[in-house]
């Protein structure tokens, strides 16, 4: 038995139970003695005949007009639905009952106004239940969609981190290697700075979100580290203004910066440069980066709210 079949069976059982309870309650209300008997149940069934049709007709109207926000059309349909219910109710007790139950004599205990109020009550209750179930179903679907999208993004970020770590590590080791060959006095300082960066890349970046101020500090350390392996002619401009700290996905800016070094600074062309601008305030996050690639691939502009 598939999931759809189980769902349909469950829906039928729920509807059946609702009407059984309703018929039982009205049979108790209609009773002529202290306890409800067979005649009371039959009368309750006859009274429910027109109301049941009205309720399921209303479900059709909800789907066709109310959900589509055509409220005036739905209101007109509801008035017609109630009017037809009153007509059918009178027909049931005045004509139909004599045909199907000739040995019994039943008359409606309610006038048209009372029947209309009861019908409207049923329509209101069942509509509320129907719309509530639809709302909860929609929320569940949205939640599943959000979770799947989050899993997809997390998977992409994990893949990105796995790609960044070895690439970044090899570049950093090349910097250290060149400094050691030159017996540069700044080697211990660079080694300590590299240690801080690697700690962030390997451990802190496993979090779902990090503060943008931490990402800015990472970029500053990365730029300082890269300054030992680029030509003096290369121009690096870095501007940051964090007026309001915010949470972002880790390493998202470092990826773009690494690409700028890879496709810009390392190219054998004149006037190599990288311009980085990052801002964070109440309106959101702005990250701009530009290097010496051709204009068609020159600038990346990302805004996040």
PDB file of C-alpha atoms in Angstrom:
ATOM      1  CA  UNK A   1       0.000   0.000   0.000  1.00  0.00           C
ATOM      2  CA  UNK A   2       1.585   3.251  -1.139  1.00  0.00           C
ATOM      3  CA  UNK A   3       1.662   6.516   0.753  1.00  0.00           C
ATOM      4  CA  UNK A   4      -1.090   8.146  -1.339  1.00  0.00           C
ATOM      5  CA  UNK A   5      -3.485   5.244  -0.728  1.00  0.00           C
ATOM      6  CA  UNK A   6      -2.834   5.359   3.017  1.00  0.00           C
ATOM      7  CA  UNK A   7      -3.452   9.107   2.984  1.00  0.00           C
ATOM      8  CA  UNK A   8      -6.776   8.683   1.163  1.00  0.00           C
ATOM      9  CA  UNK A   9      -7.914   5.933   3.539  1.00  0.00           C
ATOM     10  CA  UNK A  10      -6.975   8.107   6.508  1.00  0.00           C
ATOM     11  CA  UNK A  11      -8.934  11.041   5.046  1.00  0.00           C
ATOM     12  CA  UNK A  12     -12.024   8.867   4.477  1.00  0.00           C
ATOM     13  CA  UNK A  13     -11.830   7.540   8.048  1.00  0.00           C
ATOM     14  CA  UNK A  14     -11.528  11.054   9.462  1.00  0.00           C
ATOM     15  CA  UNK A  15     -14.515  12.332   7.474  1.00  0.00           C
ATOM     16  CA  UNK A  16     -16.600   9.278   8.372  1.00  0.00           C
ATOM     17  CA  UNK A  17     -15.810   9.699  12.059  1.00  0.00           C
ATOM     18  CA  UNK A  18     -16.741  13.400  11.921  1.00  0.00           C
ATOM     19  CA  UNK A  19     -20.158  12.693  10.413  1.00  0.00           C
ATOM     20  CA  UNK A  20     -20.851   9.775  12.757  1.00  0.00           C
ATOM     21  CA  UNK A  21     -20.170  12.003  15.746  1.00  0.00           C
ATOM     22  CA  UNK A  22     -22.246  14.838  14.261  1.00  0.00           C
ATOM     23  CA  UNK A  23     -25.207  12.540  13.490  1.00  0.00           C
ATOM     24  CA  UNK A  24     -24.981  11.053  16.983  1.00  0.00           C
ATOM     25  CA  UNK A  25     -24.933  14.489  18.626  1.00  0.00           C
ATOM     26  CA  UNK A  26     -27.938  15.706  16.638  1.00  0.00           C
ATOM     27  CA  UNK A  27     -29.801  12.442  17.317  1.00  0.00           C
ATOM     28  CA  UNK A  28     -29.326  13.131  21.011  1.00  0.00           C
ATOM     29  CA  UNK A  29     -30.559  16.718  20.523  1.00  0.00           C
ATOM     30  CA  UNK A  30     -33.567  15.565  18.470  1.00  0.00           C
ATOM     31  CA  UNK A  31     -34.500  12.758  20.872  1.00  0.00           C
ATOM     32  CA  UNK A  32     -38.119  12.564  21.992  1.00  0.00           C
ATOM     33  CA  UNK A  33     -37.285  10.635  25.154  1.00  0.00           C
ATOM     34  CA  UNK A  34     -34.447  10.522  27.667  1.00  0.00           C
ATOM     35  CA  UNK A  35     -32.270   8.420  25.339  1.00  0.00           C
ATOM     36  CA  UNK A  36     -31.863   8.568  21.580  1.00  0.00           C
ATOM     37  CA  UNK A  37     -33.537   5.731  19.694  1.00  0.00           C
ATOM     38  CA  UNK A  38     -33.708   4.454  16.129  1.00  0.00           C
ATOM     39  CA  UNK A  39     -36.161   7.141  14.980  1.00  0.00           C
ATOM     40  CA  UNK A  40     -33.944   9.892  16.368  1.00  0.00           C
ATOM     41  CA  UNK A  41     -30.955   8.523  14.429  1.00  0.00           C
ATOM     42  CA  UNK A  42     -33.010   8.281  11.203  1.00  0.00           C
ATOM     43  CA  UNK A  43     -34.218  11.848  11.639  1.00  0.00           C
ATOM     44  CA  UNK A  44     -30.646  13.035  12.240  1.00  0.00           C
ATOM     45  CA  UNK A  45     -29.517  11.221   9.080  1.00  0.00           C
ATOM     46  CA  UNK A  46     -32.247  12.910   7.021  1.00  0.00           C
ATOM     47  CA  UNK A  47     -31.356  16.303   8.470  1.00  0.00           C
ATOM     48  CA  UNK A  48     -27.653  15.760   7.650  1.00  0.00           C
ATOM     49  CA  UNK A  49     -28.335  14.729   4.040  1.00  0.00           C
ATOM     50  CA  UNK A  50     -28.541  18.273   2.674  1.00  0.00           C
ATOM     51  CA  UNK A  51     -25.843  19.596   5.025  1.00  0.00           C
ATOM     52  CA  UNK A  52     -23.318  16.942   3.959  1.00  0.00           C
ATOM     53  CA  UNK A  53     -23.828  17.936   0.319  1.00  0.00           C
ATOM     54  CA  UNK A  54     -23.440  21.600   1.298  1.00  0.00           C
ATOM     55  CA  UNK A  55     -20.164  20.946   3.131  1.00  0.00           C
ATOM     56  CA  UNK A  56     -18.518  19.088   0.251  1.00  0.00           C
ATOM     57  CA  UNK A  57     -19.836  21.629  -2.203  1.00  0.00           C
ATOM     58  CA  UNK A  58     -18.211  24.265  -0.007  1.00  0.00           C
ATOM     59  CA  UNK A  59     -14.891  22.394  -0.161  1.00  0.00           C
ATOM     60  CA  UNK A  60     -15.067  22.704  -3.939  1.00  0.00           C
ATOM     61  CA  UNK A  61     -15.815  26.428  -3.613  1.00  0.00           C
ATOM     62  CA  UNK A  62     -12.906  26.925  -1.223  1.00  0.00           C
ATOM     63  CA  UNK A  63     -10.469  25.376  -3.679  1.00  0.00           C
ATOM     64  CA  UNK A  64     -11.907  27.144  -6.726  1.00  0.00           C
ATOM     65  CA  UNK A  65     -12.409  30.661  -5.358  1.00  0.00           C
ATOM     66  CA  UNK A  66     -11.394  31.239  -1.715  1.00  0.00           C
ATOM     67  CA  UNK A  67      -7.841  29.904  -2.096  1.00  0.00           C
ATOM     68  CA  UNK A  68      -7.533  31.935  -5.295  1.00  0.00           C
ATOM     69  CA  UNK A  69      -8.506  35.036  -3.247  1.00  0.00           C
ATOM     70  CA  UNK A  70     -11.749  35.551  -5.194  1.00  0.00           C
ATOM     71  CA  UNK A  71     -13.620  36.292  -1.983  1.00  0.00           C
ATOM     72  CA  UNK A  72     -16.659  38.049  -3.482  1.00  0.00           C
ATOM     73  CA  UNK A  73     -17.332  35.144  -5.848  1.00  0.00           C
ATOM     74  CA  UNK A  74     -16.904  32.710  -2.972  1.00  0.00           C
ATOM     75  CA  UNK A  75     -19.343  34.713  -0.803  1.00  0.00           C
ATOM     76  CA  UNK A  76     -21.966  34.629  -3.571  1.00  0.00           C
ATOM     77  CA  UNK A  77     -21.388  30.898  -4.003  1.00  0.00           C
ATOM     78  CA  UNK A  78     -21.857  30.378  -0.244  1.00  0.00           C
ATOM     79  CA  UNK A  79     -25.218  32.187  -0.292  1.00  0.00           C
ATOM     80  CA  UNK A  80     -26.379  30.038  -3.213  1.00  0.00           C
ATOM     81  CA  UNK A  81     -25.072  26.942  -1.443  1.00  0.00           C
ATOM     82  CA  UNK A  82     -27.079  27.744   1.702  1.00  0.00           C
ATOM     83  CA  UNK A  83     -30.207  28.528  -0.329  1.00  0.00           C
ATOM     84  CA  UNK A  84     -29.945  25.173  -2.137  1.00  0.00           C
ATOM     85  CA  UNK A  85     -29.415  23.438   1.207  1.00  0.00           C
ATOM     86  CA  UNK A  86     -32.612  24.955   2.608  1.00  0.00           C
ATOM     87  CA  UNK A  87     -34.542  23.875  -0.506  1.00  0.00           C
ATOM     88  CA  UNK A  88     -33.149  20.345  -0.355  1.00  0.00           C
ATOM     89  CA  UNK A  89     -33.853  20.130   3.382  1.00  0.00           C
ATOM     90  CA  UNK A  90     -37.501  21.032   2.847  1.00  0.00           C
ATOM     91  CA  UNK A  91     -37.754  18.644  -0.109  1.00  0.00           C
ATOM     92  CA  UNK A  92     -36.253  15.843   1.984  1.00  0.00           C
ATOM     93  CA  UNK A  93     -38.846  16.132   4.763  1.00  0.00           C
ATOM     94  CA  UNK A  94     -41.834  17.092   2.587  1.00  0.00           C
ATOM     95  CA  UNK A  95     -41.356  14.737  -0.363  1.00  0.00           C
ATOM     96  CA  UNK A  96     -38.375  12.404  -0.244  1.00  0.00           C
ATOM     97  CA  UNK A  97     -39.081  10.910   3.161  1.00  0.00           C
ATOM     98  CA  UNK A  98     -42.539   9.732   2.032  1.00  0.00           C
ATOM     99  CA  UNK A  99     -40.906   7.886  -0.879  1.00  0.00           C
ATOM    100  CA  UNK A 100     -38.027   6.161   0.899  1.00  0.00           C
ATOM    101  CA  UNK A 101     -39.713   5.720   4.296  1.00  0.00           C
ATOM    102  CA  UNK A 102     -43.465   5.492   3.689  1.00  0.00           C
ATOM    103  CA  UNK A 103     -44.076   3.885   7.077  1.00  0.00           C
ATOM    104  CA  UNK A 104     -42.616   6.821   8.978  1.00  0.00           C
ATOM    105  CA  UNK A 105     -43.773  10.395   9.393  1.00  0.00           C
ATOM    106  CA  UNK A 106     -41.155  13.086   9.821  1.00  0.00           C
ATOM    107  CA  UNK A 107     -41.366  16.857   9.747  1.00  0.00           C
ATOM    108  CA  UNK A 108     -38.497  19.318   9.989  1.00  0.00           C
ATOM    109  CA  UNK A 109     -38.045  20.694  13.497  1.00  0.00           C
ATOM    110  CA  UNK A 110     -36.375  23.865  12.214  1.00  0.00           C
ATOM    111  CA  UNK A 111     -37.579  26.736  10.065  1.00  0.00           C
ATOM    112  CA  UNK A 112     -35.492  28.117   7.211  1.00  0.00           C
ATOM    113  CA  UNK A 113     -33.662  30.700   9.336  1.00  0.00           C
ATOM    114  CA  UNK A 114     -32.659  28.117  11.945  1.00  0.00           C
ATOM    115  CA  UNK A 115     -31.594  25.647   9.256  1.00  0.00           C
ATOM    116  CA  UNK A 116     -29.570  28.384   7.530  1.00  0.00           C
ATOM    117  CA  UNK A 117     -27.787  29.214  10.808  1.00  0.00           C
ATOM    118  CA  UNK A 118     -26.990  25.538  11.440  1.00  0.00           C
ATOM    119  CA  UNK A 119     -25.744  25.115   7.856  1.00  0.00           C
ATOM    120  CA  UNK A 120     -23.560  28.219   8.152  1.00  0.00           C
ATOM    121  CA  UNK A 121     -22.163  26.816  11.391  1.00  0.00           C
ATOM    122  CA  UNK A 122     -21.217  23.561   9.659  1.00  0.00           C
ATOM    123  CA  UNK A 123     -19.642  25.434   6.760  1.00  0.00           C
ATOM    124  CA  UNK A 124     -17.618  27.625   9.122  1.00  0.00           C
ATOM    125  CA  UNK A 125     -16.363  24.726  11.251  1.00  0.00           C
ATOM    126  CA  UNK A 126     -15.474  22.450   8.341  1.00  0.00           C
ATOM    127  CA  UNK A 127     -13.871  25.301   6.376  1.00  0.00           C
ATOM    128  CA  UNK A 128     -11.714  26.175   9.370  1.00  0.00           C
ATOM    129  CA  UNK A 129     -10.610  22.557   9.736  1.00  0.00           C
ATOM    130  CA  UNK A 130      -9.966  22.237   6.001  1.00  0.00           C
ATOM    131  CA  UNK A 131      -7.963  25.456   5.736  1.00  0.00           C
ATOM    132  CA  UNK A 132      -6.025  24.685   8.930  1.00  0.00           C
ATOM    133  CA  UNK A 133      -4.987  21.278   7.605  1.00  0.00           C
ATOM    134  CA  UNK A 134      -4.001  22.841   4.289  1.00  0.00           C
ATOM    135  CA  UNK A 135      -1.960  25.510   6.098  1.00  0.00           C
ATOM    136  CA  UNK A 136      -0.112  22.945   8.210  1.00  0.00           C
ATOM    137  CA  UNK A 137       0.509  20.815   5.110  1.00  0.00           C
ATOM    138  CA  UNK A 138       1.882  23.847   3.262  1.00  0.00           C
ATOM    139  CA  UNK A 139       4.135  24.738   6.196  1.00  0.00           C
ATOM    140  CA  UNK A 140       5.446  21.162   6.317  1.00  0.00           C
ATOM    141  CA  UNK A 141       6.212  21.278   2.587  1.00  0.00           C
ATOM    142  CA  UNK A 142       7.964  24.636   2.975  1.00  0.00           C
ATOM    143  CA  UNK A 143       9.990  23.305   5.906  1.00  0.00           C
ATOM    144  CA  UNK A 144      11.056  20.275   3.869  1.00  0.00           C
ATOM    145  CA  UNK A 145      12.029  22.545   0.984  1.00  0.00           C
ATOM    146  CA  UNK A 146      14.062  24.792   3.291  1.00  0.00           C
ATOM    147  CA  UNK A 147      15.801  21.785   4.871  1.00  0.00           C
ATOM    148  CA  UNK A 148      16.642  20.299   1.468  1.00  0.00           C
ATOM    149  CA  UNK A 149      17.970  23.657   0.265  1.00  0.00           C
ATOM    150  CA  UNK A 150      20.026  23.998   3.459  1.00  0.00           C
ATOM    151  CA  UNK A 151      21.448  20.496   2.982  1.00  0.00           C
ATOM    152  CA  UNK A 152      22.356  21.396  -0.597  1.00  0.00           C
ATOM    153  CA  UNK A 153      24.075  24.616   0.488  1.00  0.00           C
ATOM    154  CA  UNK A 154      25.892  22.828   3.328  1.00  0.00           C
ATOM    155  CA  UNK A 155      27.094  20.180   0.895  1.00  0.00           C
ATOM    156  CA  UNK A 156      28.366  22.849  -1.488  1.00  0.00           C
ATOM    157  CA  UNK A 157      30.125  24.686   1.341  1.00  0.00           C
ATOM    158  CA  UNK A 158      31.768  21.478   2.547  1.00  0.00           C
ATOM    159  CA  UNK A 159      32.973  20.807  -0.975  1.00  0.00           C
ATOM    160  CA  UNK A 160      34.231  24.381  -1.221  1.00  0.00           C
ATOM    161  CA  UNK A 161      36.113  24.094   2.082  1.00  0.00           C
ATOM    162  CA  UNK A 162      37.679  20.826   0.986  1.00  0.00           C
ATOM    163  CA  UNK A 163      38.871  22.600  -2.152  1.00  0.00           C
ATOM    164  CA  UNK A 164      40.126  25.703  -0.334  1.00  0.00           C
ATOM    165  CA  UNK A 165      42.147  24.000   2.405  1.00  0.00           C
ATOM    166  CA  UNK A 166      44.754  22.148   0.294  1.00  0.00           C
ATOM    167  CA  UNK A 167      44.993  24.972  -2.254  1.00  0.00           C
ATOM    168  CA  UNK A 168      45.510  27.531   0.472  1.00  0.00           C
ATOM    169  CA  UNK A 169      47.958  25.311   2.354  1.00  0.00           C
ATOM    170  CA  UNK A 170      50.179  24.717  -0.681  1.00  0.00           C
ATOM    171  CA  UNK A 171      50.331  28.433  -1.477  1.00  0.00           C
ATOM    172  CA  UNK A 172      51.188  29.257   2.123  1.00  0.00           C
ATOM    173  CA  UNK A 173      53.939  26.639   2.253  1.00  0.00           C
ATOM    174  CA  UNK A 174      55.431  28.158  -0.887  1.00  0.00           C
ATOM    175  CA  UNK A 175      55.584  31.517   0.892  1.00  0.00           C
ATOM    176  CA  UNK A 176      57.368  29.971   3.869  1.00  0.00           C
ATOM    177  CA  UNK A 177      59.745  28.082   1.589  1.00  0.00           C
ATOM    178  CA  UNK A 178      60.783  31.245  -0.227  1.00  0.00           C
ATOM    179  CA  UNK A 179      61.316  33.094   3.080  1.00  0.00           C
ATOM    180  CA  UNK A 180      63.430  30.271   4.495  1.00  0.00           C
ATOM    181  CA  UNK A 181      65.609  30.228   1.388  1.00  0.00           C
ATOM    182  CA  UNK A 182      66.202  33.975   1.841  1.00  0.00           C
ATOM    183  CA  UNK A 183      66.807  33.599   5.603  1.00  0.00           C
ATOM    184  CA  UNK A 184      64.231  36.339   6.042  1.00  0.00           C
ATOM    185  CA  UNK A 185      63.930  37.626   9.650  1.00  0.00           C
ATOM    186  CA  UNK A 186      60.154  37.817   9.236  1.00  0.00           C
ATOM    187  CA  UNK A 187      59.861  34.008   8.903  1.00  0.00           C
ATOM    188  CA  UNK A 188      58.761  33.362  12.529  1.00  0.00           C
ATOM    189  CA  UNK A 189      56.152  36.106  12.293  1.00  0.00           C
ATOM    190  CA  UNK A 190      54.797  34.697   9.042  1.00  0.00           C
ATOM    191  CA  UNK A 191      54.760  31.188  10.485  1.00  0.00           C
ATOM    192  CA  UNK A 192      52.718  32.377  13.472  1.00  0.00           C
ATOM    193  CA  UNK A 193      50.329  34.254  11.188  1.00  0.00           C
ATOM    194  CA  UNK A 194      49.974  31.197   8.967  1.00  0.00           C
ATOM    195  CA  UNK A 195      49.161  29.129  12.034  1.00  0.00           C
ATOM    196  CA  UNK A 196      46.310  31.509  12.940  1.00  0.00           C
ATOM    197  CA  UNK A 197      44.942  31.410   9.415  1.00  0.00           C
ATOM    198  CA  UNK A 198      45.088  27.615   9.181  1.00  0.00           C
ATOM    199  CA  UNK A 199      43.369  27.289  12.536  1.00  0.00           C
ATOM    200  CA  UNK A 200      40.528  29.441  11.260  1.00  0.00           C
ATOM    201  CA  UNK A 201      40.298  27.708   7.877  1.00  0.00           C
ATOM    202  CA  UNK A 202      40.391  24.171   9.299  1.00  0.00           C
ATOM    203  CA  UNK A 203      38.415  24.543  12.533  1.00  0.00           C
ATOM    204  CA  UNK A 204      36.401  27.774  12.750  1.00  0.00           C
ATOM    205  CA  UNK A 205      35.099  27.434   9.208  1.00  0.00           C
ATOM    206  CA  UNK A 206      33.246  24.217  10.130  1.00  0.00           C
ATOM    207  CA  UNK A 207      30.559  26.381  11.727  1.00  0.00           C
ATOM    208  CA  UNK A 208      27.438  27.205   9.736  1.00  0.00           C
ATOM    209  CA  UNK A 209      27.873  30.938  10.309  1.00  0.00           C
ATOM    210  CA  UNK A 210      30.707  33.198  11.451  1.00  0.00           C
ATOM    211  CA  UNK A 211      30.875  36.913  12.212  1.00  0.00           C
ATOM    212  CA  UNK A 212      31.850  39.104   9.302  1.00  0.00           C
ATOM    213  CA  UNK A 213      34.437  40.834  11.507  1.00  0.00           C
ATOM    214  CA  UNK A 214      36.235  37.463  11.747  1.00  0.00           C
ATOM    215  CA  UNK A 215      36.137  37.133   7.977  1.00  0.00           C
ATOM    216  CA  UNK A 216      37.588  40.629   7.583  1.00  0.00           C
ATOM    217  CA  UNK A 217      40.438  39.737   9.954  1.00  0.00           C
ATOM    218  CA  UNK A 218      41.066  36.564   7.936  1.00  0.00           C
ATOM    219  CA  UNK A 219      41.287  38.571   4.711  1.00  0.00           C
ATOM    220  CA  UNK A 220      43.737  41.016   6.292  1.00  0.00           C
ATOM    221  CA  UNK A 221      46.004  38.183   7.448  1.00  0.00           C
ATOM    222  CA  UNK A 222      45.743  36.471   4.082  1.00  0.00           C
ATOM    223  CA  UNK A 223      46.702  39.674   2.253  1.00  0.00           C
ATOM    224  CA  UNK A 224      49.638  40.218   4.586  1.00  0.00           C
ATOM    225  CA  UNK A 225      50.792  36.661   3.973  1.00  0.00           C
ATOM    226  CA  UNK A 226      50.460  37.016   0.204  1.00  0.00           C
ATOM    227  CA  UNK A 227      52.448  40.261   0.251  1.00  0.00           C
ATOM    228  CA  UNK A 228      55.603  38.139   0.636  1.00  0.00           C
ATOM    229  CA  UNK A 229      55.051  36.332  -2.654  1.00  0.00           C
ATOM    230  CA  UNK A 230      53.879  39.057  -5.049  1.00  0.00           C
ATOM    231  CA  UNK A 231      55.862  41.617  -6.976  1.00  0.00           C
ATOM    232  CA  UNK A 232      56.321  45.084  -5.511  1.00  0.00           C
ATOM    233  CA  UNK A 233      54.622  46.558  -8.562  1.00  0.00           C
ATOM    234  CA  UNK A 234      51.356  44.840  -7.670  1.00  0.00           C
ATOM    235  CA  UNK A 235      48.855  47.201  -6.073  1.00  0.00           C
ATOM    236  CA  UNK A 236      46.588  45.821  -3.352  1.00  0.00           C
ATOM    237  CA  UNK A 237      43.856  48.088  -1.964  1.00  0.00           C
ATOM    238  CA  UNK A 238      41.749  46.773   0.892  1.00  0.00           C
ATOM    239  CA  UNK A 239      38.928  48.786   2.466  1.00  0.00           C
ATOM    240  CA  UNK A 240      36.627  47.502   5.185  1.00  0.00           C
ATOM    241  CA  UNK A 241      33.892  49.223   7.182  1.00  0.00           C
ATOM    242  CA  UNK A 242      31.955  47.027   9.614  1.00  0.00           C
ATOM    243  CA  UNK A 243      29.405  49.340  11.211  1.00  0.00           C
ATOM    244  CA  UNK A 244      27.249  46.398  12.252  1.00  0.00           C
ATOM    245  CA  UNK A 245      28.548  42.879  12.671  1.00  0.00           C
ATOM    246  CA  UNK A 246      26.566  40.198  10.880  1.00  0.00           C
ATOM    247  CA  UNK A 247      26.725  36.447  10.332  1.00  0.00           C
ATOM    248  CA  UNK A 248      27.847  35.020   6.988  1.00  0.00           C
ATOM    249  CA  UNK A 249      28.911  31.662   5.594  1.00  0.00           C
ATOM    250  CA  UNK A 250      32.599  31.073   6.415  1.00  0.00           C
ATOM    251  CA  UNK A 251      35.301  31.519   3.758  1.00  0.00           C
ATOM    252  CA  UNK A 252      32.879  32.909   1.199  1.00  0.00           C
ATOM    253  CA  UNK A 253      35.012  36.047   0.700  1.00  0.00           C
ATOM    254  CA  UNK A 254      38.351  34.221   0.853  1.00  0.00           C
ATOM    255  CA  UNK A 255      37.321  32.119  -2.145  1.00  0.00           C
ATOM    256  CA  UNK A 256      36.830  35.222  -4.269  1.00  0.00           C
ATOM    257  CA  UNK A 257      40.055  36.768  -3.056  1.00  0.00           C
ATOM    258  CA  UNK A 258      42.040  33.634  -3.889  1.00  0.00           C
ATOM    259  CA  UNK A 259      40.551  33.618  -7.375  1.00  0.00           C
ATOM    260  CA  UNK A 260      41.611  37.234  -7.839  1.00  0.00           C
ATOM    261  CA  UNK A 261      45.197  36.336  -6.986  1.00  0.00           C
ATOM    262  CA  UNK A 262      45.068  33.279  -9.220  1.00  0.00           C
ATOM    263  CA  UNK A 263      43.617  35.010 -12.267  1.00  0.00           C
ATOM    264  CA  UNK A 264      45.019  38.500 -11.773  1.00  0.00           C
ATOM    265  CA  UNK A 265      48.235  38.905  -9.783  1.00  0.00           C
ATOM    266  CA  UNK A 266      49.822  35.754 -11.182  1.00  0.00           C
ATOM    267  CA  UNK A 267      49.213  36.829 -14.779  1.00  0.00           C
ATOM    268  CA  UNK A 268      52.259  38.145 -16.564  1.00  0.00           C
ATOM    269  CA  UNK A 269      50.829  41.561 -17.443  1.00  0.00           C
ATOM    270  CA  UNK A 270      51.596  45.118 -16.457  1.00  0.00           C
ATOM    271  CA  UNK A 271      49.797  47.152 -13.788  1.00  0.00           C
ATOM    272  CA  UNK A 272      48.432  44.195 -11.831  1.00  0.00           C
ATOM    273  CA  UNK A 273      46.105  45.168  -9.010  1.00  0.00           C
ATOM    274  CA  UNK A 274      43.352  43.971  -6.689  1.00  0.00           C
ATOM    275  CA  UNK A 275      40.779  46.303  -5.138  1.00  0.00           C
ATOM    276  CA  UNK A 276      38.681  44.914  -2.279  1.00  0.00           C
ATOM    277  CA  UNK A 277      35.837  46.755  -0.585  1.00  0.00           C
ATOM    278  CA  UNK A 278      33.717  45.208   2.156  1.00  0.00           C
ATOM    279  CA  UNK A 279      31.002  46.978   4.157  1.00  0.00           C
ATOM    280  CA  UNK A 280      28.458  45.827   6.703  1.00  0.00           C
ATOM    281  CA  UNK A 281      25.664  47.938   8.155  1.00  0.00           C
ATOM    282  CA  UNK A 282      21.941  47.773   8.962  1.00  0.00           C
ATOM    283  CA  UNK A 283      21.032  47.592   5.277  1.00  0.00           C
ATOM    284  CA  UNK A 284      23.128  44.477   4.653  1.00  0.00           C
ATOM    285  CA  UNK A 285      26.546  43.389   3.426  1.00  0.00           C
ATOM    286  CA  UNK A 286      28.411  44.717   0.404  1.00  0.00           C
ATOM    287  CA  UNK A 287      31.462  42.929  -0.976  1.00  0.00           C
ATOM    288  CA  UNK A 288      33.220  44.212  -4.091  1.00  0.00           C
ATOM    289  CA  UNK A 289      36.413  42.881  -5.603  1.00  0.00           C
ATOM    290  CA  UNK A 290      38.146  43.941  -8.809  1.00  0.00           C
ATOM    291  CA  UNK A 291      41.365  42.802 -10.415  1.00  0.00           C
ATOM    292  CA  UNK A 292      43.252  43.314 -13.672  1.00  0.00           C
ATOM    293  CA  UNK A 293      41.265  40.822 -15.720  1.00  0.00           C
ATOM    294  CA  UNK A 294      39.522  42.049 -18.912  1.00  0.00           C
ATOM    295  CA  UNK A 295      36.389  44.136 -18.275  1.00  0.00           C
ATOM    296  CA  UNK A 296      34.022  41.260 -19.102  1.00  0.00           C
ATOM    297  CA  UNK A 297      35.320  39.318 -16.089  1.00  0.00           C
ATOM    298  CA  UNK A 298      36.632  42.168 -14.049  1.00  0.00           C
ATOM    299  CA  UNK A 299      34.215  42.882 -11.237  1.00  0.00           C
ATOM    300  CA  UNK A 300      32.235  40.876  -8.745  1.00  0.00           C
ATOM    301  CA  UNK A 301      29.571  42.670  -6.727  1.00  0.00           C
ATOM    302  CA  UNK A 302      27.643  40.768  -4.066  1.00  0.00           C
ATOM    303  CA  UNK A 303      24.975  42.177  -1.792  1.00  0.00           C
ATOM    304  CA  UNK A 304      23.465  40.141   0.995  1.00  0.00           C
ATOM    305  CA  UNK A 305      20.588  41.250   3.191  1.00  0.00           C
TER     306      UNK A 305
END
